[in-house]
Coordinates of C-alpha atoms and ligand atoms in Angstrom, one line a residue:
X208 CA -75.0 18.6 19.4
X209 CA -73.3 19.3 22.5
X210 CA -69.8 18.2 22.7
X211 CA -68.3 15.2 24.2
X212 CA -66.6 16.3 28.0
X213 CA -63.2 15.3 27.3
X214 CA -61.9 12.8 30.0
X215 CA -58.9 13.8 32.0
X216 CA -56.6 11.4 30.5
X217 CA -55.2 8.8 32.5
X218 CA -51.6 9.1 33.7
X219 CA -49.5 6.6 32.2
X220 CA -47.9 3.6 34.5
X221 CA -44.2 4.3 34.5
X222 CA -43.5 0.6 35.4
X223 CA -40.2 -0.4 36.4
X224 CA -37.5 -2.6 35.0
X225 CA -36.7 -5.5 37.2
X226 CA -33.7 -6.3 35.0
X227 CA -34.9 -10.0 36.6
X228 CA -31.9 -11.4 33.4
X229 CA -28.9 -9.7 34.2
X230 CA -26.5 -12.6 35.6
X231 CA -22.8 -11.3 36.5
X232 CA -20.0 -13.4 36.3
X233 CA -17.7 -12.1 38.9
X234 CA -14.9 -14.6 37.5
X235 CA -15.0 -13.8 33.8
X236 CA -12.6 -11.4 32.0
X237 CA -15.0 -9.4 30.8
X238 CA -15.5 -6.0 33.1
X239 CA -19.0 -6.3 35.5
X240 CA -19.6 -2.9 34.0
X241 CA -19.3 -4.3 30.3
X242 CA -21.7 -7.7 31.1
X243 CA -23.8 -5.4 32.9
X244 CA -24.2 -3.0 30.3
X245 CA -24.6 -5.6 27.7
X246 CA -26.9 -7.6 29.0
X247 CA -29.2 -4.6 29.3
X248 CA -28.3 -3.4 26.2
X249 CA -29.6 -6.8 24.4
X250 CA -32.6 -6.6 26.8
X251 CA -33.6 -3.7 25.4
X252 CA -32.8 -4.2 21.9
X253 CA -35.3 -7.4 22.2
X254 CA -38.0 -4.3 22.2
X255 CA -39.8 -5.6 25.2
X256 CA -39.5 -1.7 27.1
X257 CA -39.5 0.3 24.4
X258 CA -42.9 2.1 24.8
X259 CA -41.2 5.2 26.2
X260 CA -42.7 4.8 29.7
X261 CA -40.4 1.7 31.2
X262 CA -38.5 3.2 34.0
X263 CA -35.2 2.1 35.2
X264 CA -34.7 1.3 38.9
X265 CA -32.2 3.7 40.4
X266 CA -28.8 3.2 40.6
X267 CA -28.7 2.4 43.9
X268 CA -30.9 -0.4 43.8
X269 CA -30.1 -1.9 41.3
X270 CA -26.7 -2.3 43.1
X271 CA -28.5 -3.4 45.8
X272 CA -30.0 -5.5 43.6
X273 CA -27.6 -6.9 42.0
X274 CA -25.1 -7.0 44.9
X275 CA -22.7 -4.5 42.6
X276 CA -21.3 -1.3 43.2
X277 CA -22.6 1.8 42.8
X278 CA -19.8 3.0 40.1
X279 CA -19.7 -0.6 38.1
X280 CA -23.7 0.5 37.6
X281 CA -23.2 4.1 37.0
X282 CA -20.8 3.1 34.3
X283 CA -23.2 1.1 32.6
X284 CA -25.7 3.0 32.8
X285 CA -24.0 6.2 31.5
X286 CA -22.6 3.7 28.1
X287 CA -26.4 3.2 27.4
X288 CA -26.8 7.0 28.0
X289 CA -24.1 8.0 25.9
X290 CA -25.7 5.4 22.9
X291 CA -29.1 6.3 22.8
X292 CA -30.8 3.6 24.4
X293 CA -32.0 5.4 27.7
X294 CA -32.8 9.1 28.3
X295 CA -33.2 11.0 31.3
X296 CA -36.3 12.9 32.8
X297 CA -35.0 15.3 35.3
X298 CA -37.6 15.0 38.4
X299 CA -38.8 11.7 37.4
X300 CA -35.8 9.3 36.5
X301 CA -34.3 7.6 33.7
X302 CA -35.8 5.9 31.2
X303 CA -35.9 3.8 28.1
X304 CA -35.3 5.6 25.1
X305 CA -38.7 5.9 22.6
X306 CA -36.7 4.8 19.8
X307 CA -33.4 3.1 20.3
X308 CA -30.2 3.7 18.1
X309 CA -30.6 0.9 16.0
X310 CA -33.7 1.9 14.6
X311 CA -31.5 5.0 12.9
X312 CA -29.2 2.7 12.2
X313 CA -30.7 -0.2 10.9
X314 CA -31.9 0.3 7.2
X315 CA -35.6 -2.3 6.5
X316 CA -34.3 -4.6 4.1
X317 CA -36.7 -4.0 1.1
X318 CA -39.0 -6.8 0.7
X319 CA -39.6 -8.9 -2.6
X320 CA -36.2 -7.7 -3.6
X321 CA -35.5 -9.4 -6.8
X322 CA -32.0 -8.4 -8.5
X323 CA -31.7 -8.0 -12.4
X324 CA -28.7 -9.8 -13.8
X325 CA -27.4 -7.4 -16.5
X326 CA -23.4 -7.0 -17.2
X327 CA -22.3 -3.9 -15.6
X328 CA -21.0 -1.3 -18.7
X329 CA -17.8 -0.6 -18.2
X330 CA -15.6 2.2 -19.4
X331 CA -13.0 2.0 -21.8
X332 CA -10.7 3.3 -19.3
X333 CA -11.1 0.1 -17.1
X334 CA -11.2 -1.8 -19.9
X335 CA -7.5 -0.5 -21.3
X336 CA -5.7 -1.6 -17.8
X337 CA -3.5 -3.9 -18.7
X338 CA -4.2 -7.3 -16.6
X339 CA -5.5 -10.7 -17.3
X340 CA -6.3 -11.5 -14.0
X341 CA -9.6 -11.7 -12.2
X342 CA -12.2 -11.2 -9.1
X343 CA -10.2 -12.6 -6.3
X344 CA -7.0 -13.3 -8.0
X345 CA -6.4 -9.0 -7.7
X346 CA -6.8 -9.7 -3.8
X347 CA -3.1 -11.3 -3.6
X348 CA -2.5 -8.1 -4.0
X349 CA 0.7 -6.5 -6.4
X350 CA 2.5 -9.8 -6.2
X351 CA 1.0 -13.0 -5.3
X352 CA 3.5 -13.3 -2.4
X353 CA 1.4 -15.4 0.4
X354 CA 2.7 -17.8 2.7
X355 CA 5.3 -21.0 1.6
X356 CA 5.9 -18.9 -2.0
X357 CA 10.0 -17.6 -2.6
X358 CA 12.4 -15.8 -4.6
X359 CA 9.4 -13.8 -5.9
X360 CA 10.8 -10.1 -7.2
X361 CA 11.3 -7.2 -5.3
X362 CA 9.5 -8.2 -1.9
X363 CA 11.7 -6.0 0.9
X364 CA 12.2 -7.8 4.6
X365 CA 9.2 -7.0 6.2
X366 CA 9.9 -9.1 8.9
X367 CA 12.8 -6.5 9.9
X368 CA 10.8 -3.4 10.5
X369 CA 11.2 -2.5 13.5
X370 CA 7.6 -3.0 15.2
X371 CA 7.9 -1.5 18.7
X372 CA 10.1 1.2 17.7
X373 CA 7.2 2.2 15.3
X374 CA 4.9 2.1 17.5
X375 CA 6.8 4.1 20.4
X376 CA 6.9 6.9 18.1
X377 CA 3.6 6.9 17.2
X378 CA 1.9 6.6 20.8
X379 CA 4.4 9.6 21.2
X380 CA 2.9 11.9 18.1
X381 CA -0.5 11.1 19.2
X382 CA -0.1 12.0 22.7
X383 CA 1.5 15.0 21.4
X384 CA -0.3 16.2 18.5
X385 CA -3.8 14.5 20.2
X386 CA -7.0 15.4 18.1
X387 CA -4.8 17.6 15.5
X388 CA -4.2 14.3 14.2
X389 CA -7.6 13.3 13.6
X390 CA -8.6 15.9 11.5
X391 CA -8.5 16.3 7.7
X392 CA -4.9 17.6 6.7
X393 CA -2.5 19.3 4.6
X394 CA -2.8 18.1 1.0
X395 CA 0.9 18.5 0.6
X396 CA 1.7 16.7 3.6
X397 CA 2.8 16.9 7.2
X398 CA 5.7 19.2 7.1
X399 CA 7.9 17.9 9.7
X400 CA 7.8 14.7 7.2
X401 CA 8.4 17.2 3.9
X402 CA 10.9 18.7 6.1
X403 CA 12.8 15.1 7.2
X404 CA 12.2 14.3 3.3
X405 CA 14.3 17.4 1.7
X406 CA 16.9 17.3 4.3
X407 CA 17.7 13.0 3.8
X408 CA 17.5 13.5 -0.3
X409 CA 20.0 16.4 -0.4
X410 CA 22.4 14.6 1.6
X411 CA 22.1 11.1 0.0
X412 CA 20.9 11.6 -2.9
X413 CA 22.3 14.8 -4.1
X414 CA 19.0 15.9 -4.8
X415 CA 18.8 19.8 -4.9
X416 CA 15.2 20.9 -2.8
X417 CA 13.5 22.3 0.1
X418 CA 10.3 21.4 1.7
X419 CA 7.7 23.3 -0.1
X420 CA 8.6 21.3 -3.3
X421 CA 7.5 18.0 -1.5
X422 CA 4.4 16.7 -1.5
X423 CA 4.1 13.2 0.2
X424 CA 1.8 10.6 -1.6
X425 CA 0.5 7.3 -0.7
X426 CA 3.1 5.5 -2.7
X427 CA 5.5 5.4 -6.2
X428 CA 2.1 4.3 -8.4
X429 CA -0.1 7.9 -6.8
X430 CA 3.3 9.9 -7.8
X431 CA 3.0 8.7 -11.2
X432 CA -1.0 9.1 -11.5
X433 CA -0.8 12.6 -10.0
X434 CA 2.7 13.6 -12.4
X435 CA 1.2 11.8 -15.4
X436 CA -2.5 14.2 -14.8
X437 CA -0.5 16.9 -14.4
X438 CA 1.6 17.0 -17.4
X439 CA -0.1 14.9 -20.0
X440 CA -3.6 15.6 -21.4
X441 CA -5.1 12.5 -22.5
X442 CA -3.8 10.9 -25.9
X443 CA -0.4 12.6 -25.2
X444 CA 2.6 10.5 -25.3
X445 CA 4.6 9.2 -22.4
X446 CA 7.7 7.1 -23.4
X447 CA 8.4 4.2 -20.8
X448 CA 11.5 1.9 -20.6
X449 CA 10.8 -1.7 -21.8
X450 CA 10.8 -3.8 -19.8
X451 CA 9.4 -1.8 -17.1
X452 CA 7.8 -1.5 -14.1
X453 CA 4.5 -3.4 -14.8
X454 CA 2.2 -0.9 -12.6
X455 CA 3.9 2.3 -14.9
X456 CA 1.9 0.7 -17.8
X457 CA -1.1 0.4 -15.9
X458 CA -0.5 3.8 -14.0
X459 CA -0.3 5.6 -17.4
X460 CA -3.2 3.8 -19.1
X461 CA -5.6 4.6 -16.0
X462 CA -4.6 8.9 -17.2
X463 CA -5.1 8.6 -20.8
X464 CA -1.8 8.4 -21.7
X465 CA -0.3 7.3 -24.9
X466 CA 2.9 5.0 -24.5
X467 CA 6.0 4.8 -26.1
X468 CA 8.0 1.7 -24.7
X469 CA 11.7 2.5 -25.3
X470 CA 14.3 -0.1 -25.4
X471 CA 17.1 -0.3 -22.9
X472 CA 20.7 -0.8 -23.1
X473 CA 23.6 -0.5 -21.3
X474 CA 23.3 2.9 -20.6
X475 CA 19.7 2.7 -19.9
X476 CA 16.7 3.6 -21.8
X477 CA 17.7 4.8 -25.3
X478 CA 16.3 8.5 -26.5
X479 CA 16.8 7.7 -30.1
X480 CA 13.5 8.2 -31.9
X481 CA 12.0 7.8 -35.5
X482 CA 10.7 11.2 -36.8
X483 CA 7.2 10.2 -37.0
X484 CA 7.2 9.1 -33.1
X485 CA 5.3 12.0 -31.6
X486 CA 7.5 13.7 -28.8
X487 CA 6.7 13.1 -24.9
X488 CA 5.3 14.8 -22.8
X489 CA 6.7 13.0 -20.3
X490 CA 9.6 10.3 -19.8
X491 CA 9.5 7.4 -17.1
X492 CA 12.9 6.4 -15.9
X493 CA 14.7 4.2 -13.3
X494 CA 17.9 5.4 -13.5
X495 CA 19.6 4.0 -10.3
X496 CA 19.1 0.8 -11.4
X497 CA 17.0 0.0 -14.0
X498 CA 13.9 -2.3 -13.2
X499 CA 14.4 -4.9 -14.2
X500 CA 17.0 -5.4 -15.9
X501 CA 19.2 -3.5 -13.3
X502 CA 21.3 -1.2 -15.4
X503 CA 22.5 1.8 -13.9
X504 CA 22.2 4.6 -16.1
X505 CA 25.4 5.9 -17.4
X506 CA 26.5 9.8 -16.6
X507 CA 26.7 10.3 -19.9
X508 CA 22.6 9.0 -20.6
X509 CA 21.8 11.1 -17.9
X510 CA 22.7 14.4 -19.4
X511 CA 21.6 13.3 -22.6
X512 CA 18.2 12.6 -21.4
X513 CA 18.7 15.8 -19.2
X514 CA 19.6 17.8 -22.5
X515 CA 16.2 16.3 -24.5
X516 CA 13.9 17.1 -21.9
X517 CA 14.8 20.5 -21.8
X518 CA 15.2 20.9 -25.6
X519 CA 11.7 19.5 -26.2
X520 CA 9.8 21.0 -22.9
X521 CA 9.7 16.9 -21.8
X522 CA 9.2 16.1 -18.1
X523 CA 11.3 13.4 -16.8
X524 CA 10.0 11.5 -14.3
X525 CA 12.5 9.6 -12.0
X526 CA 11.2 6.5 -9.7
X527 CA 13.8 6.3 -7.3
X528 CA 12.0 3.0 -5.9
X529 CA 15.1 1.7 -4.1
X530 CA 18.5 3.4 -5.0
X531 CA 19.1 2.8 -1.1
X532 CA 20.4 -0.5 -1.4
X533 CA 23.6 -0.5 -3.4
X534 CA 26.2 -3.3 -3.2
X535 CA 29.1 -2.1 -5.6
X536 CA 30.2 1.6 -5.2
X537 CA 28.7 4.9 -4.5
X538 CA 25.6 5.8 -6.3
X539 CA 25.5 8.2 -9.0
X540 CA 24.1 11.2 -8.3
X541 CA 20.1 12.0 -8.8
X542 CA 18.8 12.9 -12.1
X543 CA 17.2 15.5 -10.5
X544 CA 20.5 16.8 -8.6
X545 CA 21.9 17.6 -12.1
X546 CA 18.6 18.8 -13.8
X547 CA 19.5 22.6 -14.2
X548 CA 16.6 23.3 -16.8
X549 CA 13.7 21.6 -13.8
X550 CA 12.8 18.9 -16.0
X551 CA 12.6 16.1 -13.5
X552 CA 9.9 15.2 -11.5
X553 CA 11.8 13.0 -8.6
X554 CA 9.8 10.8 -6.7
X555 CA 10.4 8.2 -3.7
X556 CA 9.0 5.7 -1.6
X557 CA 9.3 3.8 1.6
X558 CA 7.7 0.7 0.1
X559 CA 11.3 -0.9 -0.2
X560 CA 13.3 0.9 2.7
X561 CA 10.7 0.1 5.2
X562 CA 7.1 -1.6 4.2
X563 CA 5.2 -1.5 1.3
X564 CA 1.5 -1.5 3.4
X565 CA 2.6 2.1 4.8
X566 CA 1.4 3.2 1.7
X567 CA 3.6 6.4 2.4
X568 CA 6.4 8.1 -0.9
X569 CA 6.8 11.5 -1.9
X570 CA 7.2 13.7 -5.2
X571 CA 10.0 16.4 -5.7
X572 CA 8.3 18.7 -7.8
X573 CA 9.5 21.3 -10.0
X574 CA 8.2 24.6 -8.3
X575 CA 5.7 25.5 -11.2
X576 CA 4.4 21.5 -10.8
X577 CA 3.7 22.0 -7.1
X578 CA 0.2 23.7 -6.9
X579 CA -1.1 21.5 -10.2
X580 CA 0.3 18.6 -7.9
X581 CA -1.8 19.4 -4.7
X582 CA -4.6 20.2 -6.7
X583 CA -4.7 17.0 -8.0
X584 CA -3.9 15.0 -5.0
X585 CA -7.0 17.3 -3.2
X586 CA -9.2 16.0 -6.0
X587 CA -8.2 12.5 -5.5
X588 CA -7.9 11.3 -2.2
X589 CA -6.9 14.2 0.3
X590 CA -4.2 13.3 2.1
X591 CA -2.4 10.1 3.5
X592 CA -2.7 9.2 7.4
X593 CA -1.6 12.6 9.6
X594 CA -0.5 10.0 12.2
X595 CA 1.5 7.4 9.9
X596 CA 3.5 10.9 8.3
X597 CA 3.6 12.3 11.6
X598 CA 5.0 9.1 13.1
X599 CA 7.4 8.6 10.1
X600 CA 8.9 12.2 10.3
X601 CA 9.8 11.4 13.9
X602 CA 11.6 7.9 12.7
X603 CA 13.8 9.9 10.4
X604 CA 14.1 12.6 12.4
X605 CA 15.1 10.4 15.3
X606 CA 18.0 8.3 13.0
X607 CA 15.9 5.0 13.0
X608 CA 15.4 5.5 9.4
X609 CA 19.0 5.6 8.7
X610 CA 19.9 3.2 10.9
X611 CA 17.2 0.7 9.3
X612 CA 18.9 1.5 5.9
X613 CA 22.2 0.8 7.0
X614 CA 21.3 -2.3 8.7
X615 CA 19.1 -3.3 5.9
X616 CA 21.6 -2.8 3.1
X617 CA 24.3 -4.8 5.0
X618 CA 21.7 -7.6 5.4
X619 CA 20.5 -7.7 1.6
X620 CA 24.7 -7.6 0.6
X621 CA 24.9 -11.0 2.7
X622 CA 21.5 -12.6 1.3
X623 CA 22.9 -11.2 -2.0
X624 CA 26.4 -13.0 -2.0
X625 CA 24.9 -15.9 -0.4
X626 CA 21.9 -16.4 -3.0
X627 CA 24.6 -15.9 -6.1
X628 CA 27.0 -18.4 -4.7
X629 CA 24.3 -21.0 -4.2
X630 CA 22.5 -20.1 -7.1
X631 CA 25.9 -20.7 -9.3
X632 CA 26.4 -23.9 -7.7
X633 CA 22.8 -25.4 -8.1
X634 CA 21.7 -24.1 -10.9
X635 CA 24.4 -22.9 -13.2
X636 CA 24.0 -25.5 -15.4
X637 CA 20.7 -23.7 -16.6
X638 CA 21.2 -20.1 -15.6
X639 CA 23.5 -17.2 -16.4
X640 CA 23.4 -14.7 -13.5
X641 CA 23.3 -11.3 -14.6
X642 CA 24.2 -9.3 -11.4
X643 CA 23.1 -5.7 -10.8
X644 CA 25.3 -3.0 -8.7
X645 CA 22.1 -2.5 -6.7
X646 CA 18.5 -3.4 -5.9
X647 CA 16.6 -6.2 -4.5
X648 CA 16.2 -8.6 -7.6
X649 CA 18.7 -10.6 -9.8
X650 CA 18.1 -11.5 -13.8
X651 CA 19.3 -15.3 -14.6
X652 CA 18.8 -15.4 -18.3
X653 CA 18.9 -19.1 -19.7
X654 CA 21.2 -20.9 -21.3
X655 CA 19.0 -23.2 -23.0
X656 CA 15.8 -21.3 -24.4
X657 CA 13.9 -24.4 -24.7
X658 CA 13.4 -25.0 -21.3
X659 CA 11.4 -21.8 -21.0
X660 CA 7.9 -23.6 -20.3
X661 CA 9.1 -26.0 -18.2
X662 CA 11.2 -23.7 -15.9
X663 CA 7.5 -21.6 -15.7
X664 CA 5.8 -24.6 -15.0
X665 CA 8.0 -25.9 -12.0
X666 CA 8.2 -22.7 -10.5
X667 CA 4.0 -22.2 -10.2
X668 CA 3.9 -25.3 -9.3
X669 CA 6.5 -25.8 -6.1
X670 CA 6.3 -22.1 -5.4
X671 CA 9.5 -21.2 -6.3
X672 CA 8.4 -18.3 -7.8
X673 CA 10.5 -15.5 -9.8
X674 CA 8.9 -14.0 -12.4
X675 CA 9.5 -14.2 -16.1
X676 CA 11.3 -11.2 -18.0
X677 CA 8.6 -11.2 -20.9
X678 CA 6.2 -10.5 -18.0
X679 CA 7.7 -6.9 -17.8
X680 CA 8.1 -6.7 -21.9
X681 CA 6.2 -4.6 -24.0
X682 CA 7.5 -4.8 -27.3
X683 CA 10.9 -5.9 -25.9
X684 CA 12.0 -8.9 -28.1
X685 CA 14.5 -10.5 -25.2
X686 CA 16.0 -13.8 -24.4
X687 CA 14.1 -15.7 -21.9
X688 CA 14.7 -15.0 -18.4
X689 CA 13.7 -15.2 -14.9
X690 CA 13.7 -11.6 -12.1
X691 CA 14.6 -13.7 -8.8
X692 CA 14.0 -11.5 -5.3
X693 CA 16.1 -12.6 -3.0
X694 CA 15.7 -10.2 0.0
X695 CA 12.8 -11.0 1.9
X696 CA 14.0 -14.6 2.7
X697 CA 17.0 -15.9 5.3
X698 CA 19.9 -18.0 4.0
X699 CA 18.5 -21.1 4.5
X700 CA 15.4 -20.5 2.9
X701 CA 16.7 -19.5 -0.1
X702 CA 19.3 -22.7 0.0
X703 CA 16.1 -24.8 0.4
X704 CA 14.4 -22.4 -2.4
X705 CA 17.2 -23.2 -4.8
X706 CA 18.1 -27.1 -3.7
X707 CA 13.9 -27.2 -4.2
X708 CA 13.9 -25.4 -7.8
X709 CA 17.4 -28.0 -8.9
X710 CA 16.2 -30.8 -7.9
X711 CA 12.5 -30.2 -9.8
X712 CA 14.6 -29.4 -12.8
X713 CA 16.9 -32.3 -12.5
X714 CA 13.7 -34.9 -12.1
X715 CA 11.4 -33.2 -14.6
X716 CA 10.7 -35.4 -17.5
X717 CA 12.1 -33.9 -20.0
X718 CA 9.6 -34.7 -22.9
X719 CA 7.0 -32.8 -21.2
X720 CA 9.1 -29.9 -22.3
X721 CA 7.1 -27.9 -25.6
X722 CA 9.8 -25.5 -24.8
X723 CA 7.6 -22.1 -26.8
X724 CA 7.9 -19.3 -25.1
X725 CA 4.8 -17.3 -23.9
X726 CA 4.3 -14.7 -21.2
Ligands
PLP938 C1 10.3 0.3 -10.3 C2 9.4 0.3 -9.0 N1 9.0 1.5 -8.6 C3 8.2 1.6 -7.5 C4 7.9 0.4 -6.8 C5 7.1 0.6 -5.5 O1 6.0 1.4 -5.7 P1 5.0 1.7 -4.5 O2 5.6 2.9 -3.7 O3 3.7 2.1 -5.2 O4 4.8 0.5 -3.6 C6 8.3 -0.8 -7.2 C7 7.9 -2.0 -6.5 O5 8.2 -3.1 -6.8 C8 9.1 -0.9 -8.4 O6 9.6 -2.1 -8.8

């Protein structure tokens, strides 16, 4: 059979938009360019031109058109260029894309989608965090601070950092550094901050480093993850003080570890040990001021803690959360200032000194620790924010970080004397004041044990809210107590904290009061 002729085939009508919708409002706030290029934008996404043979009108008509500059349509145009939705035929004009950029965006949501209820299996590991709390409760975040809530433990003035100074400095680094910022970056850390770092902790903290033994980390709780993987194989031992930080516990659990709570006492945490108690690996202390009870650890605990480590091969990790803020005296030096046998792993933050959403601390390592430390920290998350380090380097380098220190620790001292005075006055009658050389929180143990429950129940409910010692116990048998914070809040809210907290005590009906003690 003789073949078909083909038929030249037809040239396809390139018809052109009319763009008949567009209506500018020459009054709003909105740019001309921006309605312009949004209202074509949605035009198109509706799908009414996207055969691949719609034409636009030229520029200048549709300024003509539209009774619009030239530039306000150029600029509009060349957005929707830039996204996808039109292309451009040289010789012939511009036109709407074949497919626009939500079609490699948008995924098609699968139909008769039905999802299988079945509890997720979850590790051991997640299971072994300590914490009773659930699903949104976790989203208040480390401390349950919100709005109208007081005297809640170790909350630092946020609303002190200095906001425009902050951001001065860090339109500066990114003008300066530009893209270099952008890009992935040292897993150590920026050095100009590493650098600021070593130079502040050998003059204030008689801490004996340089540079290349820093690595900055996103905070005290990534220092001890990283330390912790980095010394302790799973099933190892760790000892811990108790009470303690609660986020150690939950930090050392997440790696495996094995802990030892170790009770505290004047000196600080006490090395004694039974012969059966396996040895650590690695020792977690607070020896500026112990958290939180508060004791600072006595010279003579140091080098006897100093003098373990080295005789068992221990590492001692120091959290040096907040030794900025003394009230009585000159600190003692760092443990890891004296540490000739580089047993201590000394690690910072800025959570306290400045705001704990930077989410910005730093570990001195021992040298040999270094590399294991970067490793890790590669294997985790990379690297904290090049711009907030780089921005932070410059607001040491520049004084403000001292300067915020000083001016800091001269506020706390006068919320600190004012919040015991007050405190003695309203609510002596059912409080003993234990009161630290340092730090940010105050124990007030009680003289009545009894009223326990009821002191726990008032303070939930008018939001008055220290927390209770045993919250921080492990096996710790102590009195009953209360950790008050008293720094994030001005004089007369804490006077209206306290007169609020008296005054619930003084009308609570006393036969409500069970008084046993739980956590
Ligand atoms: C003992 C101790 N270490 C460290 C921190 C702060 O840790 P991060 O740097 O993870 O905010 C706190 C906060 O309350 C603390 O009490």
């Amino acid at each position: 059979m003789p073949k078909k002729k083909s038929r030249p085939q037809k040239r396809r009508r390139r018809s052109i938009i009319a763009f008949e919708m567009v209506r500018l409002n020459r009054t709003a706030k909105e740019p001309l360019h921006e309605q312009l290029y949004r209202q074509i934008r949605d035009e198109l996404k509706a799908g009414r031109f996207s055969d691949g043979s719609s034409r636009l009108p030229s520029s200048r008509a549709l300024a003509v058109d539209r009774g619009i500059s030239r530039s306000t349509v150029r600029l509009a145009l060349s957005k929707l260029h830039a996204e996808g939705y039109l292309r451009s035929k040289p010789g012939s004009g511009t036109f709407v894309a074949t497919l626009l950029p939500e079609s490699f965006l948008t995924a098609d949501q699968p139909k008769g989608y039905q999802p299988i209820q079945r509890p997720a299996r979850i590790s051991d590991r997640a299971k072994a965090i300590p914490d009773r709390r659930v699903g949104s409760q976790f989203d208040l975040g480390a401390t349950g601070a919100g709005p109208g809530v007081s005297l809640v433990a170790s909350i630092p003035a946020v609303d002190e950092f200095p906001i425009a100074i902050w951001e001065r400095l860090r339109a500066q680094v990114l003008t300066k550094k530009g893209v270099n910022l952008l890009r992935y970056s040292s897993n150590r850390g920026d050095i100009d901050l590493r650098k600021a770092f070593a130079a502040y902790l050998c003059d204030f903290r008689a801490a004996r480093c340089h540079p290349d033994q820093i690595v900055i980390v996103a905070g005290m709780q990534q220092a001890m993850l990283i330390s912790a993987m980095a010394v302790l194989n799973p099933g190892e031992t760790a000892w811990i003080e108790d009470p303690c930080y609660q986020q150690t516990r939950r930090v050392l659990t997440l790696a495996g570890v094995k802990i030892i709570p170790k009770p505290i006492d004047e000196h600080g945490i006490v090395i004694a040990r039974s012969r059966q108690e396996p040895l650590p690996r690695m020792i977690y202390v607070t020896p500026s001021h112990q958290f939180p009870l508060g004791v600072t650890m006595s010279f003579q605990r140091r080098t006897e803690l100093l003098d373990f480590a080295s005789a068992h091969n221990t590492f001692i990790f120091e959290d040096d959360y907040d030794a900025e803020f003394r009230f009585v005296g000159p600190p003692l030096p760092s443990l890891q200032g004296i540490d000739n046998a580089n047993r201590v792993i000394y690690a910072g933050t800025v959570s306290k000194i400045l705001c704990p959403s930077l989410r910005l601390g730093y570990i001195v390592a021992p040298e040999q620790l270094v590399d294991s430390f970067v490793k890790i920290r590669s294997a985790m998350d990379q690297h904290s924010s090049p711009t907030e380090q780089a921005t932070l380097a410059r607001f040491i380098t520049e004084g403000f970080f001292l300067s915020h220190i000083k001016r800091m620790r001269k506020l706390y001292a006068e919320r600190r004397d004012f919040f015991i005075k007050q405190f003695n006055e309203l609510l002596g009658d059912h409080f003993t004041l234990q009161v630290p050389e340092a730090g940010l929180n105050i124990v007030a143990w009680l003289k009545r044990e009894e009223d326990f429950q009821m002191i726990k129940r008032i303070t939930s409910e008018i939001g008055v809210r220290p927390s209770a010692l045993s919250f921080f116990c492990i096996q710790a048998k102590l009195k009953p107590a209360f950790v008050f914070g008293f720094a994030a809040w001005t004089l007369t809210q804490i006077r209206q904290s306290l007169v609020k907290l008296a005054s619930a005590l003084r009308n609570y009906p006393r036969d409500l009061n069970h008084g046993r003690q739980s956590r």
